[in-house]
XYZ file of C-alpha atoms in Angstrom:
487
model
C -50.994 27.002 -78.798
C -54.318 24.990 -77.831
C -57.560 25.941 -78.079
C -60.529 24.888 -75.800
C -63.110 27.328 -77.560
C -61.991 27.328 -81.700
C -64.935 28.690 -82.424
C -64.662 31.102 -85.832
C -60.791 29.822 -86.294
C -60.013 29.562 -90.212
C -56.860 28.154 -90.763
C -54.835 26.349 -93.862
C -54.702 22.485 -93.150
C -57.292 21.206 -90.153
C -55.851 17.388 -89.811
C -59.105 15.936 -88.141
C -58.034 13.543 -85.660
C -54.814 13.411 -83.498
C -53.862 10.131 -83.236
C -50.201 9.544 -84.675
C -51.102 9.636 -88.079
C -52.695 13.256 -87.600
C -50.004 14.788 -85.423
C -47.414 13.454 -88.236
C -49.183 14.972 -90.267
C -49.608 17.925 -88.748
C -46.521 18.625 -87.182
C -44.930 17.766 -90.878
C -46.903 20.733 -92.270
C -46.151 22.927 -89.294
C -42.621 22.013 -89.475
C -43.071 23.468 -93.559
C -44.550 26.974 -92.364
C -48.500 25.721 -92.580
C -50.863 27.645 -90.861
C -52.408 24.006 -88.900
C -54.957 22.857 -86.714
C -55.524 19.294 -85.191
C -58.839 18.399 -84.530
C -58.976 15.390 -81.891
C -61.346 14.283 -77.509
C -57.483 14.470 -75.392
C -59.642 11.013 -74.489
C -58.690 9.673 -78.062
C -62.164 7.549 -76.827
C -61.798 4.971 -80.554
C -58.116 5.906 -80.994
C -56.162 3.250 -82.867
C -53.049 4.338 -81.527
C -53.271 4.600 -77.711
C -53.625 0.517 -77.874
C -51.251 -0.128 -80.217
C -47.797 -2.193 -79.887
C -45.893 0.286 -82.078
C -43.770 -2.889 -83.323
C -42.564 -0.565 -86.473
C -42.236 -3.325 -88.870
C -42.697 -4.319 -92.258
C -41.478 -8.063 -92.012
C -43.261 -9.140 -89.231
C -46.708 -8.606 -90.835
C -46.243 -9.938 -94.531
C -48.756 -12.675 -95.216
C -49.053 -15.134 -97.297
C -52.413 -13.216 -99.350
C -50.492 -9.686 -98.700
C -47.561 -10.542 -101.066
C -50.285 -12.517 -103.433
C -51.205 -9.035 -104.434
C -50.518 -6.004 -106.601
C -52.035 -3.861 -104.027
C -50.384 -6.182 -100.966
C -46.537 -5.671 -102.652
C -47.392 -2.128 -103.316
C -48.562 -1.143 -99.501
C -45.815 -3.609 -98.171
C -42.808 -1.882 -99.557
C -44.430 1.270 -98.712
C -43.869 0.121 -95.409
C -40.145 -0.707 -96.212
C -39.206 2.311 -97.245
C -41.310 3.693 -94.062
C -39.016 2.036 -91.884
C -36.104 3.537 -93.612
C -37.228 7.094 -92.141
C -37.387 6.253 -88.501
C -34.019 6.788 -87.094
C -34.249 10.218 -88.634
C -37.899 10.880 -87.081
C -37.241 10.002 -84.308
C -33.643 11.977 -84.024
C -36.056 15.375 -84.789
C -38.513 15.043 -82.957
C -35.663 14.422 -80.130
C -34.627 17.798 -81.671
C -37.931 19.674 -81.792
C -39.265 18.993 -78.443
C -35.291 19.184 -75.937
C -35.974 15.485 -74.769
C -34.021 12.896 -75.904
C -34.987 9.650 -74.066
C -35.424 6.964 -76.495
C -38.493 6.314 -77.367
C -37.757 3.100 -78.339
C -38.549 -0.081 -75.849
C -37.671 -3.181 -77.844
C -34.661 -4.196 -79.907
C -35.302 -5.833 -82.760
C -38.271 -8.567 -83.366
C -37.877 -12.530 -82.966
C -40.711 -14.725 -84.714
C -42.148 -17.120 -83.241
C -43.295 -20.563 -84.983
C -45.593 -22.093 -82.454
C -47.364 -25.479 -82.372
C -50.353 -23.928 -81.874
C -51.540 -22.365 -85.501
C -52.404 -24.097 -88.614
C -50.230 -24.866 -91.801
C -52.267 -23.267 -93.618
C -51.740 -19.813 -92.252
C -48.953 -20.129 -89.195
C -46.985 -21.990 -91.440
C -47.581 -20.305 -95.068
C -47.406 -16.551 -93.476
C -43.560 -17.635 -91.834
C -42.435 -18.688 -94.923
C -43.779 -15.660 -96.565
C -42.295 -13.811 -94.080
C -38.444 -15.077 -94.344
C -39.189 -14.863 -98.681
C -39.683 -11.154 -98.194
C -36.700 -10.808 -96.354
C -34.760 -12.410 -98.648
C -36.002 -11.112 -101.568
C -35.190 -7.792 -99.645
C -31.811 -7.771 -98.572
C -33.252 -7.664 -95.183
C -30.525 -8.863 -92.728
C -31.921 -11.963 -90.524
C -30.446 -14.634 -88.605
C -32.390 -18.691 -87.843
C -32.485 -19.311 -83.861
C -32.941 -22.090 -81.840
C -36.148 -20.669 -79.414
C -35.392 -23.055 -76.530
C -32.413 -20.929 -75.960
C -34.852 -17.314 -75.333
C -34.360 -17.392 -70.917
C -37.045 -15.968 -70.612
C -39.568 -17.242 -72.529
C -41.668 -20.697 -71.035
C -44.866 -21.570 -73.224
C -46.621 -24.720 -72.445
C -45.109 -27.574 -73.631
C -48.000 -28.093 -76.112
C -47.352 -24.763 -77.546
C -43.942 -24.606 -77.608
C -42.090 -22.784 -80.957
C -40.714 -25.042 -83.564
C -38.618 -22.007 -85.295
C -37.441 -18.485 -84.498
C -35.745 -15.892 -86.255
C -34.601 -12.686 -85.389
C -34.864 -9.621 -87.498
C -32.738 -6.685 -86.500
C -33.876 -3.813 -88.212
C -37.790 -4.272 -86.650
C -38.199 -2.829 -82.765
C -40.755 -0.901 -81.264
C -41.490 1.947 -79.822
C -43.294 3.439 -76.348
C -47.213 4.788 -78.578
C -48.447 6.557 -75.477
C -44.736 8.070 -74.858
C -44.898 8.970 -78.834
C -48.486 10.538 -78.862
C -47.426 12.577 -76.423
C -43.998 13.624 -78.231
C -45.682 14.180 -81.323
C -47.631 16.372 -79.790
C -45.529 18.295 -77.569
C -43.358 19.213 -81.125
C -46.458 20.113 -83.013
C -46.397 22.813 -80.530
C -43.257 24.510 -80.497
C -43.640 24.345 -83.817
C -46.305 26.612 -83.864
C -49.443 24.084 -84.749
C -52.054 24.528 -82.839
C -53.887 21.688 -80.645
C -58.391 21.197 -80.985
C -60.063 19.127 -78.215
C -63.899 18.101 -80.033
C -65.288 16.243 -82.062
C -66.304 16.653 -85.696
C -70.427 16.057 -86.339
C -70.305 16.999 -90.075
C -68.456 18.481 -92.660
C -69.364 21.541 -93.798
C -69.464 22.199 -97.828
C -69.841 25.383 -100.257
C -70.678 24.547 -103.868
C -68.454 21.324 -104.745
C -66.376 22.278 -102.035
C -64.759 21.845 -98.244
C -64.230 24.163 -96.741
C -64.415 23.069 -92.692
C -66.173 21.145 -89.780
C -68.878 21.752 -87.709
C -68.333 20.382 -84.116
C -70.782 18.636 -81.881
C -70.013 20.946 -79.979
C -72.111 23.548 -82.875
C -69.161 24.919 -83.513
C -67.302 25.470 -86.939
C -63.597 25.574 -88.265
C -62.842 26.680 -91.271
C -59.712 25.486 -93.281
C -58.942 25.953 -96.955
C -57.708 22.050 -96.449
C -59.484 19.236 -94.474
C -58.125 16.058 -94.236
C -59.853 12.831 -92.176
C -57.832 11.080 -90.283
C -59.462 10.561 -87.615
C -59.116 6.333 -88.347
C -62.255 3.864 -88.414
C -63.944 7.327 -87.215
C -64.041 9.466 -90.363
C -67.106 7.535 -91.904
C -69.028 9.542 -89.409
C -68.049 12.667 -91.912
C -68.143 11.027 -94.864
C -71.413 9.986 -94.547
C -72.329 13.751 -94.229
C -71.732 14.896 -97.901
C -73.913 12.588 -99.735
C -72.149 13.511 -103.013
C -69.252 11.186 -101.927
C -71.565 8.300 -102.001
C -70.051 5.284 -103.185
C -67.204 7.091 -103.720
C -65.128 5.892 -101.368
C -64.394 2.504 -99.905
C -66.280 2.656 -96.846
C -64.702 2.059 -93.001
C -65.217 -0.293 -90.494
C -63.331 -0.738 -87.309
C -61.371 -3.443 -87.029
C -61.276 -4.035 -83.045
C -58.260 -4.907 -80.893
C -57.395 -5.302 -77.103
C -54.444 -5.230 -75.505
C -52.648 -5.280 -71.823
C -49.504 -3.572 -69.921
C -48.783 -5.389 -67.186
C -46.931 -4.932 -64.312
C -44.234 -7.843 -64.087
C -41.235 -9.074 -61.203
C -38.156 -6.560 -62.191
C -36.011 -8.987 -60.835
C -36.548 -11.486 -63.334
C -35.009 -10.226 -66.610
C -37.103 -9.568 -69.212
C -37.146 -10.001 -73.148
C -35.360 -7.178 -75.089
C -36.940 -8.259 -77.990
C -40.550 -7.983 -79.723
C -42.199 -11.217 -79.292
C -44.199 -12.428 -81.944
C -46.088 -14.792 -84.004
C -46.889 -14.301 -87.867
C -50.655 -12.533 -88.549
C -53.216 -15.445 -88.155
C -56.439 -15.436 -88.034
C -57.654 -13.115 -88.640
C -55.536 -11.269 -86.175
C -52.243 -9.775 -86.034
C -50.126 -12.641 -84.053
C -50.035 -12.960 -80.717
C -46.964 -10.402 -79.478
C -45.351 -9.391 -76.727
C -43.128 -5.716 -76.150
C -40.805 -4.743 -73.899
C -42.177 -1.708 -72.054
C -39.310 -1.059 -69.325
C -40.461 -0.477 -66.395
C -40.928 -3.513 -65.511
C -43.867 -3.456 -67.805
C -44.668 -5.764 -70.756
C -47.277 -4.537 -73.981
C -49.463 -8.180 -74.455
C -51.097 -8.437 -78.018
C -53.063 -7.838 -79.685
C -56.949 -9.147 -81.159
C -58.901 -8.006 -83.793
C -62.442 -8.125 -84.407
C -64.292 -6.511 -87.591
C -67.423 -4.572 -86.496
C -69.651 -1.661 -88.068
C -68.857 1.034 -85.094
C -65.412 1.787 -83.203
C -65.706 0.368 -80.115
C -64.714 2.305 -77.045
C -64.277 -0.120 -73.777
C -62.460 -3.582 -74.260
C -64.629 -6.462 -73.794
C -64.434 -9.336 -71.143
C -64.215 -12.112 -74.494
C -61.307 -10.062 -76.075
C -59.855 -10.021 -72.785
C -59.487 -13.403 -71.152
C -58.827 -15.098 -75.516
C -55.167 -12.496 -74.973
C -54.495 -13.382 -71.406
C -55.175 -16.808 -71.966
C -53.611 -16.723 -75.444
C -50.397 -14.605 -73.635
C -50.141 -17.621 -70.819
C -50.146 -20.901 -73.143
C -47.898 -19.559 -76.108
C -45.309 -16.796 -73.294
C -45.105 -17.515 -70.392
C -46.802 -20.172 -67.954
C -46.076 -17.449 -64.911
C -47.444 -14.650 -65.774
C -50.407 -15.251 -64.521
C -48.506 -13.205 -61.870
C -48.109 -10.739 -63.377
C -50.056 -7.769 -62.865
C -52.518 -6.188 -64.632
C -51.841 -2.363 -65.411
C -54.478 -1.663 -67.915
C -56.917 -3.214 -70.557
C -56.949 -1.614 -73.531
C -59.471 -0.646 -76.228
C -58.244 0.491 -79.944
C -60.024 1.131 -83.583
C -58.009 -0.074 -86.716
C -59.624 1.380 -88.947
C -60.575 -1.512 -92.061
C -61.765 0.350 -95.690
C -64.883 -2.700 -97.175
C -61.520 -3.945 -99.594
C -58.804 -3.760 -97.425
C -56.541 -1.500 -98.930
C -55.620 2.588 -97.032
C -57.591 5.435 -98.359
C -54.885 8.117 -99.100
C -54.605 11.129 -101.261
C -57.346 13.596 -102.371
C -61.067 13.252 -101.763
C -63.480 13.979 -104.479
C -64.133 17.695 -103.001
C -62.278 20.463 -103.346
C -60.356 21.035 -100.361
C -60.966 17.386 -99.017
C -58.306 15.036 -98.360
C -57.659 11.260 -96.447
C -55.268 9.774 -94.844
C -56.852 6.240 -93.517
C -57.981 3.231 -93.620
C -54.123 1.445 -92.841
C -55.496 -1.116 -90.816
C -52.235 -2.528 -88.805
C -50.067 -0.259 -90.582
C -50.526 3.176 -90.179
C -48.185 3.893 -86.336
C -45.248 2.522 -88.614
C -46.139 4.058 -91.986
C -47.066 7.884 -90.227
C -43.303 9.180 -91.184
C -43.598 8.845 -94.712
C -47.345 8.781 -95.208
C -47.136 12.380 -93.433
C -44.350 13.402 -95.348
C -46.386 12.502 -99.160
C -49.299 13.914 -98.353
C -47.718 17.307 -97.059
C -46.308 17.393 -100.303
C -50.032 16.479 -101.811
C -51.602 19.817 -100.077
C -48.979 22.424 -100.342
C -48.942 21.023 -104.067
C -44.900 20.204 -103.747
C -43.003 16.890 -105.675
C -44.009 13.574 -104.119
C -42.308 10.881 -103.843
C -44.264 7.949 -103.236
C -46.471 5.893 -106.050
C -50.062 6.286 -104.273
C -52.355 5.843 -107.189
C -53.077 2.298 -106.005
C -54.692 4.020 -102.854
C -56.245 7.014 -103.773
C -59.726 7.098 -101.926
C -61.884 7.948 -105.068
C -61.671 3.883 -106.282
C -64.050 1.528 -107.183
C -63.715 -1.991 -104.748
C -60.669 -2.244 -104.983
C -60.857 -6.560 -105.452
C -57.346 -8.413 -105.129
C -58.216 -11.617 -104.457
C -61.011 -14.076 -106.542
C -63.800 -14.936 -104.469
C -62.420 -18.580 -104.786
C -59.349 -17.753 -102.574
C -61.469 -15.298 -100.198
C -63.517 -18.013 -99.252
C -60.093 -20.214 -98.733
C -59.148 -18.338 -96.785
C -62.503 -17.370 -94.447
C -62.367 -20.891 -94.369
C -58.774 -21.363 -92.909
C -58.873 -19.202 -90.657
C -62.661 -19.019 -88.969
C -61.571 -22.629 -88.135
C -57.731 -21.349 -87.072
C -60.119 -19.521 -84.041
C -60.969 -23.174 -83.159
C -57.659 -24.339 -82.310
C -55.434 -21.646 -80.805
C -58.972 -21.398 -78.599
C -58.136 -25.227 -77.338
C -60.836 -26.531 -78.726
C -62.175 -30.452 -77.523
C -64.068 -32.326 -80.504
C -64.193 -35.119 -82.333
C -61.681 -36.518 -84.900
C -63.230 -36.349 -87.764
C -65.282 -33.246 -87.206
C -62.749 -29.788 -88.436
C -63.049 -31.905 -91.969
C -66.784 -31.715 -91.888
C -67.023 -27.924 -90.174
C -64.370 -26.791 -93.005
C -67.028 -28.623 -96.188
C -69.358 -26.783 -94.332
C -68.109 -23.324 -93.967
C -67.026 -23.779 -97.184
C -70.144 -23.634 -98.889
C -71.894 -22.017 -96.117
C -69.432 -18.958 -97.371
C -69.647 -19.586 -100.569
C -73.242 -19.415 -100.924
C -73.220 -16.392 -99.477
C -70.971 -14.403 -101.128
C -72.167 -15.417 -103.767
C -75.940 -13.471 -102.254
C -74.036 -10.792 -101.952
C -72.540 -9.403 -104.464
C -72.544 -10.428 -108.517
C -69.250 -9.396 -108.543
C -67.154 -8.421 -105.794
C -65.868 -9.949 -103.054
C -64.609 -8.255 -99.406
C -61.928 -9.408 -97.754
C -61.941 -12.807 -95.391
C -62.307 -11.320 -92.602
C -65.724 -8.573 -93.897
C -66.836 -11.538 -95.234
C -66.823 -13.400 -92.018
C -68.540 -10.586 -90.175
C -71.221 -10.000 -92.732
C -72.346 -13.287 -92.773
C -72.998 -13.134 -88.566
C -74.230 -9.494 -89.105
C -77.130 -9.306 -90.900
C -76.761 -5.559 -90.855
C -73.021 -5.094 -91.605
C -74.062 -7.420 -94.533
C -76.442 -5.202 -95.925
C -73.871 -2.035 -95.499
C -72.181 -3.689 -97.805
C -74.328 -4.443 -100.225
C -74.987 -0.917 -100.329
C -71.529 -0.153 -100.553
C -71.511 -2.015 -103.525
C -74.307 -0.446 -104.848
C -73.291 2.765 -104.845
C -70.119 2.441 -105.665
C -71.365 1.193 -109.335
C -73.761 4.099 -109.524
C -70.640 6.475 -108.570
C -68.319 4.818 -111.048
């Protein structure tokens, strides 16, 4: 059932956040007979799910930085295990709703190593993807990009190598959200239209959520799964200050384009390795003459609700240059913005949040949708006191800042990625300048990181944003100081 007037309602579990993660958890709990409600504004103004390409990929997301740390390896392994759940997850959704049209919109993924990126990122990440595929014995096939008929990039941006990963598909995120909602309601769950203003406490226990409308929802257990917006609620409980890494937003702009249906389009995801603080450029077929183009990534202190002209024009320029030159004749169906939830140390926040009755299921950055079947089952088990299946200890919310890489390595990553944005944006500078700029960036980032904190260094994209935004830098400093006090 649904409720437009939630005042006075009491639930066993209240899930705050109606994106894919929140709905998946709500559905999993409802299937097990729990009286559960999922809370969120129906327009989802700050969600990541609504703007997602919804690629069900683990290996395509691999970077050399990810596999260089224990925490990154743990996240990778969760992704591999989540991939194995998706067929059954989609089949069960079809059974739950009676809607049997396939939500998959792409058959496998084609990784492209083109001549736009820089060796320290694109080539290194392409090699890391291949290495990880071999380690997990995952099938893939080297292909000649010239044989991909639809692909027609600028000759100076043509792909040099390609590989096809048959096990990494994509779904239509909008249709997935609709089906999850339908399945939740059919399972007996409740959808509530509203926005949480503060957590309600009783002693050292969380007992509910107060809404911006003034109404209060009461629950035995509250789960924060509202992405980057979860920080708003955490900030209302002083006892939690510093005990959990803060969240910021990885703002991403994507475009759904209407293409000529008479021209046979790609049937697989086309993408480059992750690059320049962002996910790689990617195209996801959406059927019926539509393609999804994504996606930018800009770290911001607060979620965004409208796409920026800067990011939209950059993304479209990259698509025209690197994928197909005549995409400029396509129509723009919509320009979307989403907010990936990014913890200040770069890793997920999943599990007990340190106060009785409070849980977190966010901070998943680019991987939340893909991990949703696994995390929904695992969180439901923990909330209901059942046996667990996965070790999530490195991602427990209550922790000191995770330092997965040395300060020197973080600075080098920041320098390389910032320079890469210039090359991808076709900068024109004298031949000797990149080396000069690189030296200046390295010195500047090192000095700034040393001044930011004596012990901790945030991930490269957060370090770069903090250097440019003094208010954000102060947030990072205050978080580190509060974390020391809390731990």
